[in-house]
Tab-separated table of C-alpha atoms in Angstrom:
chain	number	residue	atom	x	y	z
A	1	UNK	CA	-8.773	-10.905	32.928
A	2	UNK	CA	-11.643	-8.474	32.431
A	3	UNK	CA	-13.204	-5.519	34.208
A	4	UNK	CA	-16.782	-6.175	35.252
A	5	UNK	CA	-19.171	-3.406	36.283
A	6	UNK	CA	-21.539	-4.552	39.032
A	7	UNK	CA	-24.676	-2.480	39.561
A	8	UNK	CA	-27.067	-3.054	42.472
A	9	UNK	CA	-28.581	-0.899	45.205
A	10	UNK	CA	-28.016	-3.713	47.700
A	11	UNK	CA	-24.584	-3.006	49.185
A	12	UNK	CA	-24.237	-6.476	50.713
A	13	UNK	CA	-24.980	-8.186	47.384
A	14	UNK	CA	-22.523	-5.890	45.629
A	15	UNK	CA	-19.842	-6.986	48.077
A	16	UNK	CA	-20.593	-10.672	47.497
A	17	UNK	CA	-20.599	-10.232	43.726
A	18	UNK	CA	-17.328	-8.292	43.770
A	19	UNK	CA	-15.628	-10.950	45.884
A	20	UNK	CA	-16.813	-13.765	43.589
A	21	UNK	CA	-15.670	-12.026	40.407
A	22	UNK	CA	-12.334	-11.031	41.924
A	23	UNK	CA	-11.712	-14.617	43.033
A	24	UNK	CA	-12.427	-15.639	39.438
A	25	UNK	CA	-9.616	-13.334	38.317
A	26	UNK	CA	-11.602	-10.282	37.213
A	27	UNK	CA	-11.296	-6.657	38.241
A	28	UNK	CA	-14.556	-5.105	39.413
A	29	UNK	CA	-16.227	-1.718	39.452
A	30	UNK	CA	-19.339	-1.054	41.530
A	31	UNK	CA	-22.292	1.322	41.235
A	32	UNK	CA	-25.405	1.637	43.399
A	33	UNK	CA	-27.730	2.925	40.655
A	34	UNK	CA	-28.054	3.313	36.905
A	35	UNK	CA	-26.895	6.923	36.807
A	36	UNK	CA	-23.633	6.129	38.572
A	37	UNK	CA	-23.235	3.100	36.326
A	38	UNK	CA	-23.534	5.243	33.196
A	39	UNK	CA	-20.792	7.542	34.451
A	40	UNK	CA	-18.482	4.571	35.129
A	41	UNK	CA	-19.249	3.055	31.757
A	42	UNK	CA	-18.210	6.225	29.959
A	43	UNK	CA	-15.077	6.665	32.064
A	44	UNK	CA	-13.792	3.121	32.590
A	45	UNK	CA	-15.171	1.151	29.605
A	46	UNK	CA	-15.652	-2.200	31.403
A	47	UNK	CA	-15.807	-5.413	29.369
A	48	UNK	CA	-19.162	-6.554	30.829
A	49	UNK	CA	-21.983	-5.357	33.078
A	50	UNK	CA	-24.021	-7.275	35.657
A	51	UNK	CA	-26.966	-5.095	36.613
A	52	UNK	CA	-29.956	-5.391	38.914
A	53	UNK	CA	-33.313	-4.470	37.407
A	54	UNK	CA	-34.993	-2.962	40.468
A	55	UNK	CA	-33.111	0.175	41.484
A	56	UNK	CA	-34.223	3.689	42.390
A	57	UNK	CA	-33.814	6.345	39.725
A	58	UNK	CA	-32.404	4.812	36.553
A	59	UNK	CA	-33.321	1.114	36.787
A	60	UNK	CA	-31.719	-1.812	34.969
A	61	UNK	CA	-34.193	-1.782	32.085
A	62	UNK	CA	-33.664	1.950	31.535
A	63	UNK	CA	-29.887	1.593	31.754
A	64	UNK	CA	-29.961	-1.183	29.164
A	65	UNK	CA	-32.187	0.849	26.859
A	66	UNK	CA	-29.956	3.916	27.202
A	67	UNK	CA	-26.812	1.967	26.366
A	68	UNK	CA	-28.255	0.289	23.290
A	69	UNK	CA	-29.737	3.551	22.013
A	70	UNK	CA	-26.246	5.040	22.265
A	71	UNK	CA	-24.811	2.157	20.260
A	72	UNK	CA	-22.967	0.653	23.223
A	73	UNK	CA	-22.876	-3.141	22.763
A	74	UNK	CA	-21.122	-3.958	26.058
A	75	UNK	CA	-22.231	-7.455	27.207
A	76	UNK	CA	-24.918	-7.016	29.872
A	77	UNK	CA	-26.675	-9.443	32.210
A	78	UNK	CA	-29.780	-8.340	34.096
A	79	UNK	CA	-30.589	-9.598	37.599
A	80	UNK	CA	-34.045	-9.411	39.144
A	81	UNK	CA	-36.049	-10.750	42.044
A	82	UNK	CA	-39.143	-10.734	39.826
A	83	UNK	CA	-39.034	-14.105	38.117
A	84	UNK	CA	-41.531	-13.500	35.364
A	85	UNK	CA	-41.635	-14.193	31.649
A	86	UNK	CA	-42.735	-10.618	30.962
A	87	UNK	CA	-39.637	-9.201	32.655
A	88	UNK	CA	-37.360	-11.573	30.792
A	89	UNK	CA	-38.890	-10.780	27.422
A	90	UNK	CA	-38.714	-7.042	28.077
A	91	UNK	CA	-35.095	-7.194	29.167
A	92	UNK	CA	-34.009	-9.177	26.141
A	93	UNK	CA	-36.056	-6.996	23.798
A	94	UNK	CA	-34.243	-3.957	25.187
A	95	UNK	CA	-30.936	-5.523	24.242
A	96	UNK	CA	-29.764	-7.384	27.352
A	97	UNK	CA	-27.540	-10.361	26.545
A	98	UNK	CA	-28.777	-12.556	29.374
A	99	UNK	CA	-31.174	-12.576	32.305
A	100	UNK	CA	-31.024	-14.257	35.715
A	101	UNK	CA	-33.637	-14.356	38.489
A	102	UNK	CA	-32.675	-14.088	42.155
A	103	UNK	CA	-31.681	-16.175	43.983
A	104	UNK	CA	-29.142	-17.413	41.444
A	105	UNK	CA	-26.106	-19.647	41.415
A	106	UNK	CA	-22.912	-17.611	41.550
A	107	UNK	CA	-21.156	-20.337	39.584
A	108	UNK	CA	-23.750	-20.086	36.817
A	109	UNK	CA	-23.490	-16.285	36.766
A	110	UNK	CA	-19.707	-16.461	36.443
A	111	UNK	CA	-20.024	-19.019	33.659
A	112	UNK	CA	-22.509	-16.878	31.741
A	113	UNK	CA	-20.322	-13.792	32.026
A	114	UNK	CA	-17.314	-15.827	30.829
A	115	UNK	CA	-19.332	-17.024	27.836
A	116	UNK	CA	-20.328	-13.454	26.954
A	117	UNK	CA	-16.717	-12.307	27.226
A	118	UNK	CA	-15.581	-15.074	24.875
A	119	UNK	CA	-18.299	-14.207	22.388
A	120	UNK	CA	-17.412	-10.521	22.524
A	121	UNK	CA	-13.712	-11.269	22.047
A	122	UNK	CA	-14.472	-13.363	18.967
A	123	UNK	CA	-16.721	-10.645	17.552
A	124	UNK	CA	-14.066	-7.981	18.144
A	125	UNK	CA	-11.438	-10.141	16.481
A	126	UNK	CA	-13.680	-10.771	13.483
A	127	UNK	CA	-14.379	-7.057	13.102
A	128	UNK	CA	-10.677	-6.247	13.315
A	129	UNK	CA	-9.695	-8.735	10.662
A	130	UNK	CA	-9.870	-7.394	7.116
A	131	UNK	CA	-12.543	-8.895	4.949
A	132	UNK	CA	-11.220	-11.377	2.407
A	133	UNK	CA	-10.708	-9.842	-1.031
A	134	UNK	CA	-13.638	-10.237	-3.371
A	135	UNK	CA	-13.334	-12.771	-6.188
A	136	UNK	CA	-12.243	-11.419	-9.564
A	137	UNK	CA	-14.511	-12.521	-12.376
A	138	UNK	CA	-14.417	-12.225	-16.125
A	139	UNK	CA	-17.002	-14.346	-17.896
A	140	UNK	CA	-16.424	-17.999	-16.982
A	141	UNK	CA	-13.079	-17.182	-15.339
A	142	UNK	CA	-13.090	-16.661	-11.573
A	143	UNK	CA	-10.070	-15.931	-9.370
A	144	UNK	CA	-10.160	-16.085	-5.551
A	145	UNK	CA	-7.127	-14.129	-4.227
A	146	UNK	CA	-7.561	-15.311	-0.634
A	147	UNK	CA	-7.358	-18.965	-1.695
A	148	UNK	CA	-5.123	-18.538	-4.766
A	149	UNK	CA	-7.798	-20.501	-6.615
A	150	UNK	CA	-8.674	-20.355	-10.310
A	151	UNK	CA	-11.986	-21.632	-11.644
A	152	UNK	CA	-12.661	-21.730	-15.375
A	153	UNK	CA	-16.093	-22.832	-16.553
A	154	UNK	CA	-16.603	-24.090	-13.019
A	155	UNK	CA	-13.539	-26.335	-13.119
A	156	UNK	CA	-10.563	-25.952	-10.819
A	157	UNK	CA	-7.318	-25.014	-12.563
A	158	UNK	CA	-4.184	-25.908	-10.617
A	159	UNK	CA	-1.705	-23.021	-10.751
A	160	UNK	CA	1.421	-21.989	-8.898
A	161	UNK	CA	1.487	-18.834	-6.789
A	162	UNK	CA	3.454	-16.992	-9.486
A	163	UNK	CA	1.078	-18.134	-12.213
A	164	UNK	CA	-1.875	-16.992	-10.137
A	165	UNK	CA	-0.355	-13.557	-9.512
A	166	UNK	CA	0.413	-13.161	-13.195
A	167	UNK	CA	-3.095	-14.107	-14.256
A	168	UNK	CA	-4.546	-11.863	-11.543
A	169	UNK	CA	-2.458	-8.921	-12.771
A	170	UNK	CA	-3.784	-9.366	-16.297
A	171	UNK	CA	-7.437	-9.992	-15.394
A	172	UNK	CA	-7.528	-6.994	-13.043
A	173	UNK	CA	-6.425	-4.784	-15.941
A	174	UNK	CA	-8.520	-5.993	-18.876
A	175	UNK	CA	-7.490	-4.811	-22.330
A	176	UNK	CA	-4.416	-2.976	-21.011
A	177	UNK	CA	-1.001	-3.912	-22.396
A	178	UNK	CA	1.428	-4.807	-19.606
A	179	UNK	CA	5.120	-5.100	-20.349
A	180	UNK	CA	7.075	-8.102	-19.147
A	181	UNK	CA	8.967	-5.897	-16.693
A	182	UNK	CA	5.713	-4.486	-15.320
A	183	UNK	CA	4.226	-7.932	-14.924
A	184	UNK	CA	7.314	-9.159	-13.093
A	185	UNK	CA	7.155	-6.145	-10.779
A	186	UNK	CA	3.500	-6.847	-9.944
A	187	UNK	CA	4.010	-10.572	-9.507
A	188	UNK	CA	7.205	-10.457	-7.453
A	189	UNK	CA	6.605	-7.213	-5.596
A	190	UNK	CA	10.315	-6.459	-5.369
A	191	UNK	CA	13.293	-5.332	-7.403
A	192	UNK	CA	14.779	-8.774	-7.950
A	193	UNK	CA	16.779	-8.838	-11.174
A	194	UNK	CA	15.573	-11.644	-13.403
A	195	UNK	CA	15.308	-12.214	-17.116
A	196	UNK	CA	11.936	-10.722	-18.044
A	197	UNK	CA	11.471	-13.379	-20.730
A	198	UNK	CA	10.592	-15.762	-17.921
A	199	UNK	CA	7.130	-14.173	-18.169
A	200	UNK	CA	6.779	-15.923	-21.531
A	201	UNK	CA	7.218	-19.262	-19.782
A	202	UNK	CA	4.563	-18.415	-17.189
A	203	UNK	CA	2.157	-17.272	-19.893
A	204	UNK	CA	2.673	-20.454	-21.907
A	205	UNK	CA	1.902	-22.541	-18.829
A	206	UNK	CA	-1.226	-20.538	-18.069
A	207	UNK	CA	-2.489	-20.793	-21.616
A	208	UNK	CA	-1.890	-24.541	-21.651
A	209	UNK	CA	-3.742	-25.074	-18.372
A	210	UNK	CA	-6.726	-22.957	-19.403
A	211	UNK	CA	-6.849	-24.584	-22.832
A	212	UNK	CA	-7.167	-27.951	-21.129
A	213	UNK	CA	-10.553	-26.721	-19.891
A	214	UNK	CA	-11.514	-24.841	-23.056
A	215	UNK	CA	-9.381	-25.491	-26.166
A	216	UNK	CA	-10.694	-22.246	-27.670
A	217	UNK	CA	-9.253	-20.099	-24.864
A	218	UNK	CA	-7.361	-17.185	-26.431
A	219	UNK	CA	-7.830	-14.337	-23.963
A	220	UNK	CA	-4.171	-13.794	-23.058
A	221	UNK	CA	-2.809	-11.992	-26.105
A	222	UNK	CA	0.809	-11.350	-27.030
A	223	UNK	CA	1.427	-7.780	-28.122
A	224	UNK	CA	4.637	-7.992	-30.122
A	225	UNK	CA	7.326	-5.704	-28.793
A	226	UNK	CA	5.161	-4.549	-25.897
A	227	UNK	CA	4.045	-7.395	-23.626
A	228	UNK	CA	0.711	-9.048	-22.883
A	229	UNK	CA	-2.899	-8.129	-22.344
A	230	UNK	CA	-6.006	-9.926	-21.185
A	231	UNK	CA	-8.936	-9.594	-23.548
A	232	UNK	CA	-11.965	-9.439	-21.266
A	233	UNK	CA	-14.960	-11.669	-21.801
A	234	UNK	CA	-17.957	-9.690	-23.005
A	235	UNK	CA	-21.588	-10.283	-22.223
């Protein structure tokens, strides 16, 4: 499932933790202090860290601070035998994701690590997904490419996919004359051979639908012998 780095100067506790995480299906890495943990983090890139606070040399607080200062957002849970509000606040302020006081329930620790792994997976997925395209606006006309939605004066205009692509092509290029062949190429995205006059049919439908919202709509202009252009709204 995931690789978990376990950091504690107590060898017996490390062994217990490793066994519990391995039984839960995880691979484990172990370090006895913060310095060794840093080296493993750079080399192995584990998916989560469970770290004791009280260790010689680089302690858990210092390790957490070092990681966050370096921009490393690996999920990290701090363990401590000092059950105090001050410790908890400090750990969380330094960037720890969770905090557990010893003695703790192994089942609860496993559940908290699982929750952090799920959260991190969702965050990674969200960051990897491209942001939805921004709406295209011209005066009272608004197009949402991700939803294939047209709003005109705040009212929804029902259009087909082809009609949307045609309108989008025109609105994205205000005041430019686009030939029927060029419009078909943009709308269809291929070299399909069709009668380019079909664009006239799409334009008529678009005009009719937009005129149902505003009878004065006249922004899609016919340029005789050349094609069509969208006259942008001003002001």
